[in-house]
Coordinates of C-alpha atoms in Angstrom, one line a residue:
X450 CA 123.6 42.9 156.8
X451 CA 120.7 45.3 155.3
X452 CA 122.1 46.7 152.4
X453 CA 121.5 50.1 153.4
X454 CA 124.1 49.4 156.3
X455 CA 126.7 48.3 153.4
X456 CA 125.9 51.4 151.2
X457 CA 126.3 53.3 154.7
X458 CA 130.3 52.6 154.6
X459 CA 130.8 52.9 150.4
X460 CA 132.6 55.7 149.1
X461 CA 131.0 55.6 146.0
X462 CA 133.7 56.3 143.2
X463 CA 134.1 57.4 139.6
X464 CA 137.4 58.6 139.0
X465 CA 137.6 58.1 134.9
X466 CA 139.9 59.8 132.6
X467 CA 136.9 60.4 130.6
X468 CA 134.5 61.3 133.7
X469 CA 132.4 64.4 132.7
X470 CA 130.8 66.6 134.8
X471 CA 127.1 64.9 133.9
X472 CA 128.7 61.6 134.9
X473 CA 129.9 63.2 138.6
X474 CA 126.5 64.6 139.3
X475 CA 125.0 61.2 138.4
X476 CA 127.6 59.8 141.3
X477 CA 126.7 62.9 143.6
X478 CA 122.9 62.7 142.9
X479 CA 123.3 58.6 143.3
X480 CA 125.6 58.9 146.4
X481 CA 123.3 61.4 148.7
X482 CA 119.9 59.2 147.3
X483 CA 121.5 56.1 148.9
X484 CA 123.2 57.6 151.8
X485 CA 126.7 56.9 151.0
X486 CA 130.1 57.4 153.4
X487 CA 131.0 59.9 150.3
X488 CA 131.7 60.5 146.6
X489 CA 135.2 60.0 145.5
X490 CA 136.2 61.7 142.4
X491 CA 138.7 63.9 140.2
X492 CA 140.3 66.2 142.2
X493 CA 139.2 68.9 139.6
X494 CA 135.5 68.3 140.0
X495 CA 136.2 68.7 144.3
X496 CA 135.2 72.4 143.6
X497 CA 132.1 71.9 141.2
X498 CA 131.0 69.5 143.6
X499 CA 131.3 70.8 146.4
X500 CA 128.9 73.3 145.6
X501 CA 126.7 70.9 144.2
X502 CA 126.1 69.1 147.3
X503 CA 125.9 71.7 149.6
X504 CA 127.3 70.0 152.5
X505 CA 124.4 67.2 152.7
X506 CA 127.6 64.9 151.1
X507 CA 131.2 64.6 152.0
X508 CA 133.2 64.8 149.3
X509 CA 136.6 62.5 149.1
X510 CA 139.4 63.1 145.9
X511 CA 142.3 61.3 145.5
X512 CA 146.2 62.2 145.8
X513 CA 149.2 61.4 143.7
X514 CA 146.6 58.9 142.0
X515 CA 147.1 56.4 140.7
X516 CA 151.0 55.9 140.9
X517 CA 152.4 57.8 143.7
X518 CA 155.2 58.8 142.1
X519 CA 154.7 62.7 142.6
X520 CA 157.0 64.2 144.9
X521 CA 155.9 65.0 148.4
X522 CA 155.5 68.4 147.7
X523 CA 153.2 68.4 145.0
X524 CA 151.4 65.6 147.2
X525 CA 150.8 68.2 149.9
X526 CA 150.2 71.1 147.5
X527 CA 147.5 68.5 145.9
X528 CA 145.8 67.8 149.6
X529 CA 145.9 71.4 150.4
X530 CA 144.2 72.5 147.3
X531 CA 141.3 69.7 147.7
X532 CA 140.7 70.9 151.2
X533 CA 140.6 74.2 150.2
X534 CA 138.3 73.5 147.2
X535 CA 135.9 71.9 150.0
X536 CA 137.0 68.2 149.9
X537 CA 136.3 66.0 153.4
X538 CA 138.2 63.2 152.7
X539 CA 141.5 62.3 151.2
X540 CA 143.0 58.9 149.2
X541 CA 146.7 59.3 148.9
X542 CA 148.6 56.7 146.9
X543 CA 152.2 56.1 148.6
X544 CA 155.5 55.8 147.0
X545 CA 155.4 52.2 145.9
X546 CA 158.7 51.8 144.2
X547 CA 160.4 54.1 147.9
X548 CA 158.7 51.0 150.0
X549 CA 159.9 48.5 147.8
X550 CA 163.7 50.2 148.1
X551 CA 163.3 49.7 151.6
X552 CA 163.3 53.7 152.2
X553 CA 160.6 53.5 155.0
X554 CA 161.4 56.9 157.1
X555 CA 160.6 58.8 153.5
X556 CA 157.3 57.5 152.9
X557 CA 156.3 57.6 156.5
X558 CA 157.4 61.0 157.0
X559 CA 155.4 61.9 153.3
X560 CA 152.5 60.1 155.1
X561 CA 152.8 62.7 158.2
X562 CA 152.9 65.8 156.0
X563 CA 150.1 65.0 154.0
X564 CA 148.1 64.0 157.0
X565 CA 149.6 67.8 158.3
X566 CA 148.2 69.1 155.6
X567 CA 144.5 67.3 155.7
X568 CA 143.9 69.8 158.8
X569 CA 141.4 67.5 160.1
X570 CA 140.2 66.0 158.1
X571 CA 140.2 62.0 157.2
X572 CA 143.3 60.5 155.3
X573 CA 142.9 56.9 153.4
X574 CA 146.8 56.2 152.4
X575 CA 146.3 53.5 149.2
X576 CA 149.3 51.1 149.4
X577 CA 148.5 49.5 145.7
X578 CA 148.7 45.6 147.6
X579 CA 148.6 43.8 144.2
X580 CA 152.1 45.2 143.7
X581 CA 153.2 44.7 146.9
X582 CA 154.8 41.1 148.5
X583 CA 153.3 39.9 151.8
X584 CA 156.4 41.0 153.5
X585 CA 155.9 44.7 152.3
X586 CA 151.8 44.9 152.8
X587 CA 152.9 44.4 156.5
X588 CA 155.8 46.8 156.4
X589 CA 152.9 49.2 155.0
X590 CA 150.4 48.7 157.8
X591 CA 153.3 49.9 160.2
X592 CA 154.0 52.7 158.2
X593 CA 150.7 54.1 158.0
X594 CA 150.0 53.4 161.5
X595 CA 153.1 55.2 162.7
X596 CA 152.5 58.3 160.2
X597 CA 148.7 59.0 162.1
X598 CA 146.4 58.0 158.9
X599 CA 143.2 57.6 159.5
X600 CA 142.5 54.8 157.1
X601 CA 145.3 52.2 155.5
X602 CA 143.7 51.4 151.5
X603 CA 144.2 48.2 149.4
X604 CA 144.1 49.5 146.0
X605 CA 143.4 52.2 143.6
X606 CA 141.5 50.2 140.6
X607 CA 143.6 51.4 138.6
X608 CA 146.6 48.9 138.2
X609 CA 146.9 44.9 138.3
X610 CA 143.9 43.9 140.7
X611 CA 141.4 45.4 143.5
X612 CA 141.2 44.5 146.6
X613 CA 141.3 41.1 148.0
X614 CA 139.5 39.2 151.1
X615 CA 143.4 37.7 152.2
X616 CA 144.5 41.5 152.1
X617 CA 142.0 43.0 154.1
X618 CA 142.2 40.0 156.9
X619 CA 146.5 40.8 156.6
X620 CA 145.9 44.4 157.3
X621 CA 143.2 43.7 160.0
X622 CA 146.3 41.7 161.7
X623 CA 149.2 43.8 161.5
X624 CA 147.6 47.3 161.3
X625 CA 147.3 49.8 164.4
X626 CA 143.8 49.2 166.5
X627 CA 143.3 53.2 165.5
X628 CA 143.7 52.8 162.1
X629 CA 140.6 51.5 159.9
X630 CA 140.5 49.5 156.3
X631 CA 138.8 50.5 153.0
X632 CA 138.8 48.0 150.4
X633 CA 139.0 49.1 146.9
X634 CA 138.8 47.7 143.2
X635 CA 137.0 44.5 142.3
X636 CA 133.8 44.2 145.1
X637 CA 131.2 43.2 142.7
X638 CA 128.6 42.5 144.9
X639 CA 126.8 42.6 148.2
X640 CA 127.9 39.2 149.6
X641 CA 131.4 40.2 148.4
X642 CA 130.6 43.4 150.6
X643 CA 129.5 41.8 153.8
X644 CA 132.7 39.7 153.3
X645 CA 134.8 41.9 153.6
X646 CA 133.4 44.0 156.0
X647 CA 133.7 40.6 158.1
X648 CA 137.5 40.5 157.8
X649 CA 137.7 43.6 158.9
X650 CA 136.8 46.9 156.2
X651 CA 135.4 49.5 157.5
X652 CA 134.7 51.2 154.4
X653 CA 134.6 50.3 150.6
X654 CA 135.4 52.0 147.4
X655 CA 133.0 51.1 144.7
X656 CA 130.8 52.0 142.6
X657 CA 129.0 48.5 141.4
X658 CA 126.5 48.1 144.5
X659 CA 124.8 51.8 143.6
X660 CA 124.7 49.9 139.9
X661 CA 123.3 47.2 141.3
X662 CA 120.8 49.2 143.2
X663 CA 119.9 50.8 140.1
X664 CA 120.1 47.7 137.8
X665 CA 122.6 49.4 135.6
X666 CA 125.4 46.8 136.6
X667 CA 127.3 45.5 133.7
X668 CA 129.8 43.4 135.3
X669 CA 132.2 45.6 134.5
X670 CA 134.1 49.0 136.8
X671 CA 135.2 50.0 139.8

C-alpha cells in the first residue's frame, strides 16, 4: 500500500497528561498536512480545536478513558459535551471489570446510550484486549455488535500492551459484518500498518507513522 492510503485510515493521536495546547496544534497542523481519518485528543482541547480546524479535520476525543470505570451517566454526559464542543468521532472505553463479572446486558446497554447520545456521529468502543482472555475479546465483539457501534477498538495505549495482529484477525472473526476495527497502541511502523490492515483494521490509532513521516520517530509513543 502507498503510504498515503495508510495515513488515509490513522487517527492520529496524542492524548498525554502533559499534552499542551502547542503540542495539539502540532497533531492538528500534522494530521490535515497528511490527510489523516482524524485527530484524537483530550476531550478538553475538542473545543479549541475544533475551531482550529475549521471543519477541513474531523475531530475524535476519547470517553471514560483510559479505565472505563465512570458510570454510564457521566459517560454519556462526556459524549454529549464532545459533540457539542464540535467533536466527529468518539472512543469509549467499556467497563472492563462489568465484562469480566459476566454482567453483559449492562455494558451493552451503556454501549447503546452512548451511541444514543453520539447523534450521528461515529462510535469506536475500546475493549482494552490485553486485559481481556480470548473467551471475553469474543464475548466483546458481540456486545458491541449488538449495542449498534460503529467501530469495536483493541486498546487505549494506556495500560499493559497495544494492539496485536492475533487480536485484530479474532475480532475480524467473531465481530458483526457492520461493525469495523481500529487497532491501537504499539503500530510502529508502515509494514506493521499494512499488516494489520490485512487482518482486517480498518482504521489505526497512532501517532508514530506521522513521526516517521517527519523523521521525528524515537521509537518510543503511541
Amino acid at each position: 500500500m502507498e503510504r498515503k492510503e495508510i495515513l488515509s485510515i490513522v487517527d492520529h493521536t496524542l492524548l498525554a497528561q502533559t499534552a499542551t495546547w502547542a503540542d495539539i496544534k502540532e497533531i492538528l497542523d500534522d494530521a490535515m498536512k497528511y490527510e489523516t481519518a482524524s485527530a484524537c485528543i483530550p476531550a478538553a482541547y475538542v473545543k479549541q480545536a475544533a475551531e482550529y480546524v475549521e471543519g477541513k479535520l474531523p475531530i475524535c476525543t476519547v470517553i471514560g478513558f483510559p479505565n472505563g470505570y465512570h458510570t454510564t451517566a457521566v459517560k454519556v454526559f462526556e459524549t454529549k459535551n464532545a459533540i457539542a464542543n464540535g467533536s466527529s468521532e468518539i472512543d469509549m472505553v467499556i467497563n472492563i471489570g462489568f465484562l469480566k463479572d459476566g454482567r453483559y446486558e449492562e455494558v451493552e446497554e451503556e454501549i447503546r446510550q452512548i451511541h444514543e447520545a453520539c447523534d450521528g456521529k461515529i462510535l469506536k468502543v475500546i475493549i482494552e484486549t490485553c486485559l481481556l482472555t480470548e473467551e471475553e475479546k469474543i464475548k466483546a465483539c458481540e456486545i458491541v455488535t449488538n449495542a449498534g457501534a460503529e467501530f469495536i477498538k483493541t486498546s487505549t495505549g494506556f495500560s499493559t500492551a497495544g494492539a496485536t495482529f492475533d487480536d485484530v484477525a479474532l475480532m475480524k472473526e467473531h465481530v458483526g459484518e457492520n461493525v469495523k476495527i481500529k487497532a491501537a497502541g504499539g503500530i510502529s511502523s508502515f509494514d506493521d500498518a499494512e499488516k494489520f490492515i490485512s487482518l482486517g483494521a480498518n482504521r489505526l490509532g497512532t501517532s508514530r507513522l506521522i513521526k516517521i513521516m517527519k523523521n521525528t520517530d524515537n521509537g518510543a509513543g503511541y
